Amino acid sequence: MYPNSPQVNTQPQHPFLVNQEDEIDLKVILFNYLQYWPIILICAFLGVLGAYFFNQFTTPIYKVESTVIVKDEDKALGADLFESTGFAGLQGKSNIENEIGILKSYSLAIATLGKLDLNVQYFQEDLFKINQIYGNYPVFVKVDWTKKQAVGGLIKLEVIDENTFQLSIEDPESFQIFNPQDPNFKSRVELFSLPNSVYTFGELIQGEFYEFTVEKVSALPGEVLFFQLIDTPSLALSLVEDISVSPSNKQSSILNLGLETPLRRLGVDYLNQLMETYLQRELDEKNRTSENTIRFIDQQLSGITDSLRGSETKLQQYRSENKIFNLSQEGSIIFERLSELEKEKSAAELNLKYLQTLRGYLNNGSKGDLVAPSIMGNADPLLNALVQNLSELQAQRVQITANFTEQTPQVRDINAKIQSVANALQENVNSAITNTQNVLADVNSRIKMIERDINQLPQTERNLLGYQRQFTINENIYIYFLQKKAEAEITMASNMPSNVILDYAKSGQLPVAPKRSLNLLIGLILGLILPIGFITVKDFLNTKIEDPKELEKQIKVPLIGMIGRNGSEDALPVLNSPRSSVTESFRSLRADLTYLSPQKENLTLLFTSSISGEGKTFVSLNMASVFALMGKKTILLGLDLRKPRIAQDFGLVNDKGMSTALSSSISWREVVKASGFENLDIILSGPIPPNPAELLLQEKFGKIIQEIKKEYDVVVFDCPPVGLVSETKELFGFSDVNFYVFRQGYSMKGNTQVLNNLVEKGGVTKIYGILNDLHIDKGYGYGYGYGYGYGYGYGGNSYGYHEEVQLPWWKRALRRRS
């Protein structure tokens, strides 16, 4: 408040306003949004409706799950010798991360798809979309994947009758050409087409980029469906992306497999086949050693069989020709001793041959197939453990390189371990070869000693001993190989996968997507947020004065009152509608003047604004009217010489007025016009002069005002906008109380600075703000009747004292709560 301006609010505040500023602010914000409640409600409904249609038109996605137990294998014989070498962690232990990589590998997906027929996908059209189907196909499309095929696009099939059908291309630009000679790279085709659109079931349909037949299963005439060709590499890549593999927990060796798919049965079939292929792959890895052993033995048997057959033929022929069948007692003893040594020699030679083969394997950079030493009769536990460990490391390398490149740390680490085991194995093999050669040399020397005894035998018996000796050596080797081959075959037949399928694939009954309830909630939230956000941004960017409380904070003078919106076209509601709430606003303002200018019998009021259209004329003429109704002799002066309006509001002719009195010798009394209402006279602005500012600045104007003040109780100035013209600033000196009018939703927020400059720089005193055209639908919570309860004028209810304005239901409810 300014020193010359007394405290206006002498009435007690409304109880709701006492120490509840924060609550008022929240209520103002709530009112501001609730005035748009139909729009917010419609947007919320549209959001929920959009989410509902999204749920209806989106294909449901189901989660198919299965579990696999990854078991740890038993340690191999001699594996404890590697505890200090750092290789024990790989000995007989499954790497969970590697198993996950295998299950998600491209190669396993390719192997799985090779056992399923998924390269042709079938679709049926419903009311709004095309849905994929699986199983119970109306037709069956058989494709020759050894030829080039157009893949990726939809082909429409319409059954004409029992024997014929029609094909058409849905999107010719969506096709790509799959070449089986280069399966990982597909080429584009500009516009794919089928030359003949009508075909017979079972007919071979072929062209440059397609070759397939369509067989009828259960299709009926008029039935329409679609099919799409997908090459195995592309299908495998998509499935690898969709499948998930994870351990059930950090300490568990149980792997959970999951696949999200719109076709539950397809997902079940694929996961089950994937697990079967995974176990078969493990079994094939285990059988590889036995297969290598059998292959090695077969190679040896192919040579020893001919030797055995030849030695047997020679022995029988010699016996027949020389009529000798059995050795003498001395020859038999020598033969038995020689046979034992020959067995030792054969075993040593076989072991030496295996060790030399193993050394060649290592020298060739570990290329080829390893044969277990134990199968070949080598009982060295260290050598057995080294070979088995190397074989397992190489198998793990194959698994890892299916998912990682040579430069990744995992592959480099396994390569380093393979090299370390190979070096250790190389040293052990070299040592074993030397030892075996020494054993073989000892056996040979002992055989030579026995051969001296053989030379003492008769010639015939000596020759028989030689033939029988050769036959026995070959027979023993042959029997030995047959025995080892049988053992390897038994081992291979008894092999079982270490890992086990715990749960076969099963699908959930409810889809995991779309999440219907969540989508409806999101639709509702978006439907609320979007309009509320728009309203918030609109209010933030709004440069017009809306909130009376904000206006009160911005101006440096008191906001003395608020005038509600005039609900009719009548510019004089005070005179024509005395019981209206707008009239009551002016009465309240009139009552406040007894505090603003006490003990003054004559009162001069000035009304101005920043720009035209803010309602200063409406306020000034109704303010003059409210004093006239009180019985005060009142005169309204139209001082806006540039844009006069008072004449048309009172139905008068602006033929003479203040401009006439100032620019001629005519007395001001001669330009006074009756308003048609008791106690109210008017001096119109008169014809628009060429120099309005200069006319109002004459001494004559001051003399006229002095004379008018002597004859009238209340003088009301309707002045030009102070923000647009300069003469209004000079008129402040003739008034007792000045009013600066703002209009809600019309006046710019920057206009408050014009008023503040008048006070701070212009030295204008006793000036007060008025907010005109306050909308009840703006809902700022300042009470019923525009200004009642705001702190100025009559507080509280006005029921029965003026015509009531019906508030919206939500405002009435909030008022009752307050």
mmCIF file with all atom_site columns, C-alpha atoms in Angstrom, residues 104-111 113 230-242 270:
data_model
loop_
_atom_site.group_PDB
_atom_site.id
_atom_site.type_symbol
_atom_site.label_atom_id
_atom_site.label_alt_id
_atom_site.label_comp_id
_atom_site.label_asym_id
_atom_site.label_entity_id
_atom_site.label_seq_id
_atom_site.pdbx_PDB_ins_code
_atom_site.Cartn_x
_atom_site.Cartn_y
_atom_site.Cartn_z
_atom_site.occupancy
_atom_site.B_iso_or_equiv
_atom_site.pdbx_formal_charge
_atom_site.auth_seq_id
_atom_site.auth_comp_id
_atom_site.auth_asym_id
_atom_site.auth_atom_id
_atom_site.pdbx_PDB_model_num
ATOM 1  C CA . LYS A 1 104 ? 21.754 -70.130 -29.057 1.00 0.00 ? 104 LYS A CA 1
ATOM 2  C CA . SER A 1 105 ? 24.150 -70.939 -31.874 1.00 0.00 ? 105 SER A CA 1
ATOM 3  C CA . TYR A 1 106 ? 23.309 -70.504 -35.526 1.00 0.00 ? 106 TYR A CA 1
ATOM 4  C CA . SER A 1 107 ? 24.665 -73.964 -36.410 1.00 0.00 ? 107 SER A CA 1
ATOM 5  C CA . LEU A 1 108 ? 22.353 -75.688 -33.896 1.00 0.00 ? 108 LEU A CA 1
ATOM 6  C CA . ALA A 1 109 ? 19.386 -73.710 -35.265 1.00 0.00 ? 109 ALA A CA 1
ATOM 7  C CA . ILE A 1 110 ? 20.283 -74.807 -38.802 1.00 0.00 ? 110 ILE A CA 1
ATOM 8  C CA . ALA A 1 111 ? 20.496 -78.454 -37.672 1.00 0.00 ? 111 ALA A CA 1
ATOM 9  C CA . LEU A 1 113 ? 15.373 -76.586 -38.836 1.00 0.00 ? 113 LEU A CA 1
ATOM 10 C CA . ILE A 1 230 ? 11.566 -68.380 -46.090 1.00 0.00 ? 230 ILE A CA 1
ATOM 11 C CA . ASP A 1 231 ? 15.062 -69.781 -46.577 1.00 0.00 ? 231 ASP A CA 1
ATOM 12 C CA . THR A 1 232 ? 16.628 -71.731 -43.736 1.00 0.00 ? 232 THR A CA 1
ATOM 13 C CA . PRO A 1 233 ? 19.496 -69.269 -42.989 1.00 0.00 ? 233 PRO A CA 1
ATOM 14 C CA . SER A 1 234 ? 17.084 -66.345 -42.588 1.00 0.00 ? 234 SER A CA 1
ATOM 15 C CA . LEU A 1 235 ? 14.717 -68.412 -40.474 1.00 0.00 ? 235 LEU A CA 1
ATOM 16 C CA . ALA A 1 236 ? 17.603 -69.615 -38.298 1.00 0.00 ? 236 ALA A CA 1
ATOM 17 C CA . LEU A 1 237 ? 18.814 -66.043 -37.726 1.00 0.00 ? 237 LEU A CA 1
ATOM 18 C CA . SER A 1 238 ? 15.369 -64.890 -36.638 1.00 0.00 ? 238 SER A CA 1
ATOM 19 C CA . LEU A 1 239 ? 14.943 -67.830 -34.260 1.00 0.00 ? 239 LEU A CA 1
ATOM 20 C CA . VAL A 1 240 ? 18.407 -67.292 -32.761 1.00 0.00 ? 240 VAL A CA 1
ATOM 21 C CA . GLU A 1 241 ? 17.355 -63.712 -31.990 1.00 0.00 ? 241 GLU A CA 1
ATOM 22 C CA . ASP A 1 242 ? 14.021 -64.761 -30.487 1.00 0.00 ? 242 ASP A CA 1
ATOM 23 C CA . TYR A 1 270 ? 10.808 -76.059 -32.249 1.00 0.00 ? 270 TYR A CA 1
#
